[in-house]
mmCIF file of C-alpha atoms and ligand atoms in Angstrom:
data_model
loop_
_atom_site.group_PDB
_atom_site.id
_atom_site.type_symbol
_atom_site.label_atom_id
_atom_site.label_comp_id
_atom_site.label_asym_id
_atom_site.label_seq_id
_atom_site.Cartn_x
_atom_site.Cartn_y
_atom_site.Cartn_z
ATOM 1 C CA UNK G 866 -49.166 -37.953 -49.486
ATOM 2 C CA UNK G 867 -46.240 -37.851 -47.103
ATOM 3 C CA UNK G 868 -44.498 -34.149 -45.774
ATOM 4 C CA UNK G 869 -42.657 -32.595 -48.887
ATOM 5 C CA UNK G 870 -38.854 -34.063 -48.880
ATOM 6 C CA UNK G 871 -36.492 -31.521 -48.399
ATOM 7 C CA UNK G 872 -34.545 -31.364 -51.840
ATOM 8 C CA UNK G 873 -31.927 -29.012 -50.781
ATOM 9 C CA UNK G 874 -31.825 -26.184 -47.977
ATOM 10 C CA UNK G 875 -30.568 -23.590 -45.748
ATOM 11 C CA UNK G 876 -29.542 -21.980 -49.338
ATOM 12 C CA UNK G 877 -29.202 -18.483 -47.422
ATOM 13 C CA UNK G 878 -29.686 -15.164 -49.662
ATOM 14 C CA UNK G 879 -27.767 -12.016 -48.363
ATOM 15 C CA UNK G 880 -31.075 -10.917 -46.860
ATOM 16 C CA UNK G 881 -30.371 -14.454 -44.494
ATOM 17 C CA UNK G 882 -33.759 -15.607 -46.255
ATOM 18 C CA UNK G 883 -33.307 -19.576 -46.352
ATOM 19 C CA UNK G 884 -34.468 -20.736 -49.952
ATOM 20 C CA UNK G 885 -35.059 -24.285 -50.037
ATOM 21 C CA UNK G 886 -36.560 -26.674 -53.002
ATOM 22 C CA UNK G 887 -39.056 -29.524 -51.482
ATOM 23 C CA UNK G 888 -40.715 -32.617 -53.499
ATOM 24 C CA UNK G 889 -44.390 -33.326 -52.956
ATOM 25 C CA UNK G 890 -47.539 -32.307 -52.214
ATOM 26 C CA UNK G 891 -47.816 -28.195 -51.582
ATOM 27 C CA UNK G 892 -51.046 -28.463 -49.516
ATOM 28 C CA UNK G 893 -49.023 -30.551 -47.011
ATOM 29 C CA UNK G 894 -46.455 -27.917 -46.061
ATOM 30 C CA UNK G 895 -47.164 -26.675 -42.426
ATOM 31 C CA UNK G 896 -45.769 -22.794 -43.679
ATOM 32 C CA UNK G 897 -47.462 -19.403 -42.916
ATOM 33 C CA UNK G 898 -48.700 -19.131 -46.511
ATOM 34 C CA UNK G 899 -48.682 -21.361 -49.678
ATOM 35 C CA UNK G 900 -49.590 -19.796 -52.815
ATOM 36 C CA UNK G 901 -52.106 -21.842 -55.016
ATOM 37 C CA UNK G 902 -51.720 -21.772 -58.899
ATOM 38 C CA UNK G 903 -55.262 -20.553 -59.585
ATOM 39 C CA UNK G 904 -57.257 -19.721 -62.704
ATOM 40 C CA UNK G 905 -59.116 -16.312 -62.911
ATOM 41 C CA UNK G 906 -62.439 -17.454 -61.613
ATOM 42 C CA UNK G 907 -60.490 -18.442 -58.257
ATOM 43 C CA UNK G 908 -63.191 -21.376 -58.081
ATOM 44 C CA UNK G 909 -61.045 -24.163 -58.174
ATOM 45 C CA UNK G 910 -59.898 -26.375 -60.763
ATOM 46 C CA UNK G 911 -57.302 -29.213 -61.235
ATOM 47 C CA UNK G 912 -53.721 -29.827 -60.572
ATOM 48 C CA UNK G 913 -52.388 -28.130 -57.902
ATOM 49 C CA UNK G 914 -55.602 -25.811 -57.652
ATOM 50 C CA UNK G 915 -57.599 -28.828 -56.844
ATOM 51 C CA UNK G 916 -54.647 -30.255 -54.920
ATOM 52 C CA UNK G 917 -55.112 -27.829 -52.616
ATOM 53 C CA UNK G 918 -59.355 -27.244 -52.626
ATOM 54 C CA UNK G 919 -59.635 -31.042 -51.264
ATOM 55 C CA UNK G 920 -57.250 -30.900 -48.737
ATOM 56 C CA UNK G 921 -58.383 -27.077 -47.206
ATOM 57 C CA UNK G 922 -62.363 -28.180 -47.475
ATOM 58 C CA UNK G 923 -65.513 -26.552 -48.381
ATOM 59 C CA UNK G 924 -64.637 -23.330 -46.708
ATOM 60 C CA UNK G 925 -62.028 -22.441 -48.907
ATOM 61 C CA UNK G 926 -64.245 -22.240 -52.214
ATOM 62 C CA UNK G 927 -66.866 -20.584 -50.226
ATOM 63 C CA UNK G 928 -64.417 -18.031 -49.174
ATOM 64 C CA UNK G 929 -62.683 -17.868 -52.933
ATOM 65 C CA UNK G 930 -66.378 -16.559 -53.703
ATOM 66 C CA UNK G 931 -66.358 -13.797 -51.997
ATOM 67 C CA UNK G 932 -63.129 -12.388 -53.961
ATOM 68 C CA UNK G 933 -65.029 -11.983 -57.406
ATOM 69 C CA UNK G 934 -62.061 -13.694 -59.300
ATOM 70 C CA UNK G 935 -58.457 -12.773 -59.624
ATOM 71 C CA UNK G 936 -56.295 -11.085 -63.034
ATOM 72 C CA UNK G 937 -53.179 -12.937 -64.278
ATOM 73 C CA UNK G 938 -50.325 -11.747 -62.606
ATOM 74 C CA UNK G 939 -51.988 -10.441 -59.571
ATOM 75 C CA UNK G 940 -52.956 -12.372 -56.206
ATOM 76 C CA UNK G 941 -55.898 -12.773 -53.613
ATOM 77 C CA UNK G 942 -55.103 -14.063 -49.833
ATOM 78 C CA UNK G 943 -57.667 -16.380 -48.016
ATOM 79 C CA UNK G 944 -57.527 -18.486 -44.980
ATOM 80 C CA UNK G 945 -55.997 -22.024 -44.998
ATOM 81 C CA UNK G 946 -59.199 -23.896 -43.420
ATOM 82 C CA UNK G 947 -58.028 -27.653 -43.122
ATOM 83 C CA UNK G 948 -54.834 -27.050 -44.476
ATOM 84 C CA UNK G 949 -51.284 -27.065 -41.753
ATOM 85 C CA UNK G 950 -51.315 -23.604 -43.718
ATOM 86 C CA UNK G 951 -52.350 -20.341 -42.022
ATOM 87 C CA UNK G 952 -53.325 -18.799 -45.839
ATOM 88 C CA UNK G 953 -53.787 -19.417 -48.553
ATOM 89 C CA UNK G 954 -52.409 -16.925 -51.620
ATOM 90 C CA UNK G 955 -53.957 -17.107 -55.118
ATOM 91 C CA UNK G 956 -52.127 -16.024 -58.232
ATOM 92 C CA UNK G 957 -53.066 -16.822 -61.750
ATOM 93 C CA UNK G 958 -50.034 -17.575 -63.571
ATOM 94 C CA UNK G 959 -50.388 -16.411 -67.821
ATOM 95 C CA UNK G 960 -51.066 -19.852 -70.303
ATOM 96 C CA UNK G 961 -47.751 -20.167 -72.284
ATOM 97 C CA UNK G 962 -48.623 -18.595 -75.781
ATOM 98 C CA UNK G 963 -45.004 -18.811 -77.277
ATOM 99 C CA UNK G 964 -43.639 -15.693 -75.208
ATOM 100 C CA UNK G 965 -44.322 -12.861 -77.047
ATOM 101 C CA UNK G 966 -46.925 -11.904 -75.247
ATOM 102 C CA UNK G 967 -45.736 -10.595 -72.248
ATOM 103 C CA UNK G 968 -46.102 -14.352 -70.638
ATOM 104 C CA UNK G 969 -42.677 -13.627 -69.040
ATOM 105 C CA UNK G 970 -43.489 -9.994 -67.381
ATOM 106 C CA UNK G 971 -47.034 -11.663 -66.053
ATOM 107 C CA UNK G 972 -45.328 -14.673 -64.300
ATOM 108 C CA UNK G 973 -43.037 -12.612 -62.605
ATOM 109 C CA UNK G 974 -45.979 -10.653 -61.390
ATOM 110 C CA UNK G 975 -47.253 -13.382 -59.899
ATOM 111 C CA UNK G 976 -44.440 -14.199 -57.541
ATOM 112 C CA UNK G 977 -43.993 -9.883 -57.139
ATOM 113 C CA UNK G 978 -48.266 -9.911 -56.158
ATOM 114 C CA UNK G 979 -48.044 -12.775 -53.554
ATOM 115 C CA UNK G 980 -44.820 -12.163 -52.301
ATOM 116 C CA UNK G 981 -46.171 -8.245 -51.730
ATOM 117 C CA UNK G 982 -49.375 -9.821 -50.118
ATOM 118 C CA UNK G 983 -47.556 -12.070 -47.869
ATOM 119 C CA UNK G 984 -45.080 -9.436 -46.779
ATOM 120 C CA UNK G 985 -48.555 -7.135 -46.081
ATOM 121 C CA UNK G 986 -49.955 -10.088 -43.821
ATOM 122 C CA UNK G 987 -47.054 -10.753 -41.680
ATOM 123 C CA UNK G 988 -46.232 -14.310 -43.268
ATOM 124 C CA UNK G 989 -42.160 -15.305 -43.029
ATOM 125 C CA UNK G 990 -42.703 -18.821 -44.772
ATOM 126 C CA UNK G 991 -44.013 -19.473 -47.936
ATOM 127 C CA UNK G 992 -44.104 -22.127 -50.664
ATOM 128 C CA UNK G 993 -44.417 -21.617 -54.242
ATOM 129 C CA UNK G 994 -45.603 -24.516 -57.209
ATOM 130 C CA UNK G 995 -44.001 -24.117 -60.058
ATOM 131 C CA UNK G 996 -47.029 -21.915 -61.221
ATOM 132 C CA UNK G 997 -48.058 -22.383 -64.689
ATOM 133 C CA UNK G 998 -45.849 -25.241 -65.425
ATOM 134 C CA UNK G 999 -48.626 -27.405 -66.077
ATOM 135 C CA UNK G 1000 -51.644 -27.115 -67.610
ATOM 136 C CA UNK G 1001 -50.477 -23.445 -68.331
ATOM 137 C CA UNK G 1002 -47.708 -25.374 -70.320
ATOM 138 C CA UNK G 1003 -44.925 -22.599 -69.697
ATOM 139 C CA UNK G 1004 -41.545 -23.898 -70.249
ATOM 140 C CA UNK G 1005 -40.077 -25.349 -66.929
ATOM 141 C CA UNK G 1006 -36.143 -23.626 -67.272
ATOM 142 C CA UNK G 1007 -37.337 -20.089 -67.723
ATOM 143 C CA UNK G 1008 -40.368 -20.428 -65.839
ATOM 144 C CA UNK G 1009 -37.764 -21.446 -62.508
ATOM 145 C CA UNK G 1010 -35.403 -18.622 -63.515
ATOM 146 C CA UNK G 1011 -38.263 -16.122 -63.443
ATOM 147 C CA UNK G 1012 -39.867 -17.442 -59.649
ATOM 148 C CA UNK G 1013 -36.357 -17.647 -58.427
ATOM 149 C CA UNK G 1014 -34.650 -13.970 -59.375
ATOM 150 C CA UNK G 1015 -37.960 -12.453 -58.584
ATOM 151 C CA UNK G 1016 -38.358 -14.530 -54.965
ATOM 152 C CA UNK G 1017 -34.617 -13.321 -54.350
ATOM 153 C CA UNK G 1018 -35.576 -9.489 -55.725
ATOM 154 C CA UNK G 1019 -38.518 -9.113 -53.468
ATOM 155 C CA UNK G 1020 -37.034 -10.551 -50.473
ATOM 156 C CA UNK G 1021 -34.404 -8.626 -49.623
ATOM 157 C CA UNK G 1022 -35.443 -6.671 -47.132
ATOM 158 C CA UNK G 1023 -35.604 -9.671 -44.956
ATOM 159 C CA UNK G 1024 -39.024 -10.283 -44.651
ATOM 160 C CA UNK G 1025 -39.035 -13.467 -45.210
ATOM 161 C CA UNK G 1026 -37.484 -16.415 -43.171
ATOM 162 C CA UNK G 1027 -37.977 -19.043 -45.772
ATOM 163 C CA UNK G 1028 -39.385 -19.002 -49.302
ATOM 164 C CA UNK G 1029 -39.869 -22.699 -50.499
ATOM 165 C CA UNK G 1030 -40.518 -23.928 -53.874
ATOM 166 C CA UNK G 1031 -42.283 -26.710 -53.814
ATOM 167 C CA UNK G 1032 -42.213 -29.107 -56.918
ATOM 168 C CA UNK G 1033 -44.052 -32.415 -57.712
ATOM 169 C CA UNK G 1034 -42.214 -34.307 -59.848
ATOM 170 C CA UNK G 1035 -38.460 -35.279 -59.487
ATOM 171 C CA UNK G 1036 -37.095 -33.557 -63.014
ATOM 172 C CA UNK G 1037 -38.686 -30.676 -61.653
ATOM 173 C CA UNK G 1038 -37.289 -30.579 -58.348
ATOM 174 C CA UNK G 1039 -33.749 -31.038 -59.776
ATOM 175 C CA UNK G 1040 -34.167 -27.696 -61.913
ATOM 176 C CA UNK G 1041 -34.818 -25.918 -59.301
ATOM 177 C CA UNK G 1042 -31.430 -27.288 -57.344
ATOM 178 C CA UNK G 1043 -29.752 -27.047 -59.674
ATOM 179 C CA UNK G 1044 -30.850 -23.172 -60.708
ATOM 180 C CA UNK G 1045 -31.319 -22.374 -57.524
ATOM 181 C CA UNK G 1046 -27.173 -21.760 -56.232
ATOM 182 C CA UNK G 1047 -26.334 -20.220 -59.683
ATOM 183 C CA UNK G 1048 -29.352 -17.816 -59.244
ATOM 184 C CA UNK G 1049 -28.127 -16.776 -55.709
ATOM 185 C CA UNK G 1050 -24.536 -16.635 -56.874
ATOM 186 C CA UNK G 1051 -25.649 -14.096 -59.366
ATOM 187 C CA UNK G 1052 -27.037 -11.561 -55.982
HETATM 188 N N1 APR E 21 -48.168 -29.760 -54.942
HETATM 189 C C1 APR E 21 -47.199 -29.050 -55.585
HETATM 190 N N2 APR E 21 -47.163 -28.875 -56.923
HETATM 191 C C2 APR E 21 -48.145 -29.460 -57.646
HETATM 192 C C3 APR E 21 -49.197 -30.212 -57.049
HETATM 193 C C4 APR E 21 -49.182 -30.347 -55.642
HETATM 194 N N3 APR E 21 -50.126 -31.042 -54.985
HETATM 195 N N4 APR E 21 -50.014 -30.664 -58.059
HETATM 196 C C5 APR E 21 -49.491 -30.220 -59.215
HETATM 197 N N5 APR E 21 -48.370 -29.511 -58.981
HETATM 198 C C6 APR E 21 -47.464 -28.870 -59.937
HETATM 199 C C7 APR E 21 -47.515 -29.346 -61.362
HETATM 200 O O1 APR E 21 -46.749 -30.530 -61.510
HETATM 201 C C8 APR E 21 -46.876 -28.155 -62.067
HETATM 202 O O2 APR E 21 -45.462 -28.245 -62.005
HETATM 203 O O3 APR E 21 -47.835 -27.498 -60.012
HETATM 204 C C9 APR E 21 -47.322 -26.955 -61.233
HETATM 205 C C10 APR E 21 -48.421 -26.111 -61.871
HETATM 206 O O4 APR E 21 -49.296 -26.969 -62.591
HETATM 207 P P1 APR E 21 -50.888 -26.726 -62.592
HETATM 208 O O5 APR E 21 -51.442 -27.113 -61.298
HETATM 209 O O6 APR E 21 -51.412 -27.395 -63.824
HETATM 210 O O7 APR E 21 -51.058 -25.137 -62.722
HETATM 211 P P2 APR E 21 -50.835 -24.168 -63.963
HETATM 212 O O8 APR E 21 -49.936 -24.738 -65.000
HETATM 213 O O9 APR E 21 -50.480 -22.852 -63.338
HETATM 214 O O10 APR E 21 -52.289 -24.089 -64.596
HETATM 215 C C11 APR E 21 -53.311 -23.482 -63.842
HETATM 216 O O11 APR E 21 -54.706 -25.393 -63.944
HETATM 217 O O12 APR E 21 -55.615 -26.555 -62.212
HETATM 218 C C12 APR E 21 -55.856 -25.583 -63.116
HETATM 219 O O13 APR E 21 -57.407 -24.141 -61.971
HETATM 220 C C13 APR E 21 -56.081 -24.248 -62.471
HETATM 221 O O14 APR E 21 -56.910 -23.304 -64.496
HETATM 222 C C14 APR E 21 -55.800 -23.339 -63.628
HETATM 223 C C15 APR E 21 -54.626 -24.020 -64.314
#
């Protein structure tokens, strides 16, 4: 698949951290870190999990190994093998069980864990999937709303150069654009 198409950028926070929304394929992105929607065995799986196994190689899983698995909400940091990617975090988003069981507090976590991770290893640019908008079926709006104020919460020490989110699909990509300004008018 082609290099991500850049949705809409240079959407500077106060912290001058550029937020920008991109459409395609995650494990195309030539950033410091992306951050892979895992499950908790971290041994691979479909969607953008396996997305991202094929395209870093064998290594990857054999490395993922090593880390005896991964809780929801929390995140694991590996090497980005074949991948234009330096790393490669893990975070296992919560499966959507009609939000009353703390499904909101645990996806926040995840962008809190890997964006705590990545600020640990030195990365500046990252890109986010939408993490457990899939499979993990949690609603797209408030699933957006939670990655966004909590990428803008724990970036504003500057950190971070640019914090992507990286959608697959067109409706998803225009969420984000369009959430994205009214989120960062809100700081
Ligand atoms: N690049 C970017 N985003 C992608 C890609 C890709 N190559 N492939 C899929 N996506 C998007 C999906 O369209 C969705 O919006 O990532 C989002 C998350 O979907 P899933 O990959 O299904 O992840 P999630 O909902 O968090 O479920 C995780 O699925 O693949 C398994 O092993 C994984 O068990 C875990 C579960």
């Amino acid at each position: 698949m082609s290099a991500p198409e850049i949705i809409r950028s240079d959407v500077t926070s106060t912290s001058k951290t550029r937020f920008t929304v991109a459409l395609g394929d995650i494990a195309s992105l030539p950033v410091d870190a992306i951050v892979n929607a895992a499950n908790s065995s971290l041994l691979g799986g479909g969607g953008v999990d396996g997305a991202i196994h094929r395209a870093a190689g064998p290594d990857l899983l054999t490395e993922c190994r090593t880390l005896n698995g991964c809780k929801t909400g929390q995140a694991k940091i590996t090497a980005g093998y074949r991948l234009p990617a330096k790393h490669v975090i893990h975070t296992v988003g919560p499966v959507w069980n009609g939000g009353d069981r703390g499904e909101e507090e645990l996806l926040a976590s995840c962008y809190r864990s890997s964006l705590a991770l990545a600020r640990e290893r030195g990365v500046r640019t990252i890109a986010f999937p939408a993490i457990s908008t899939g499979v993990y079926r949690f609603p797209a709006e408030q699933a957006a709303g939670i990655a966004i104020r909590t990428s803008l919460d724990e970036s504003k020490d500057g950190a971070f150069e640019a914090i992507i989110f990286c959608c697959f699909g067109d409706d998803m990509a225009a969420l984000y654009d369009r959430l994205l300004p009214r989120e960062l008018a809100g700081t």
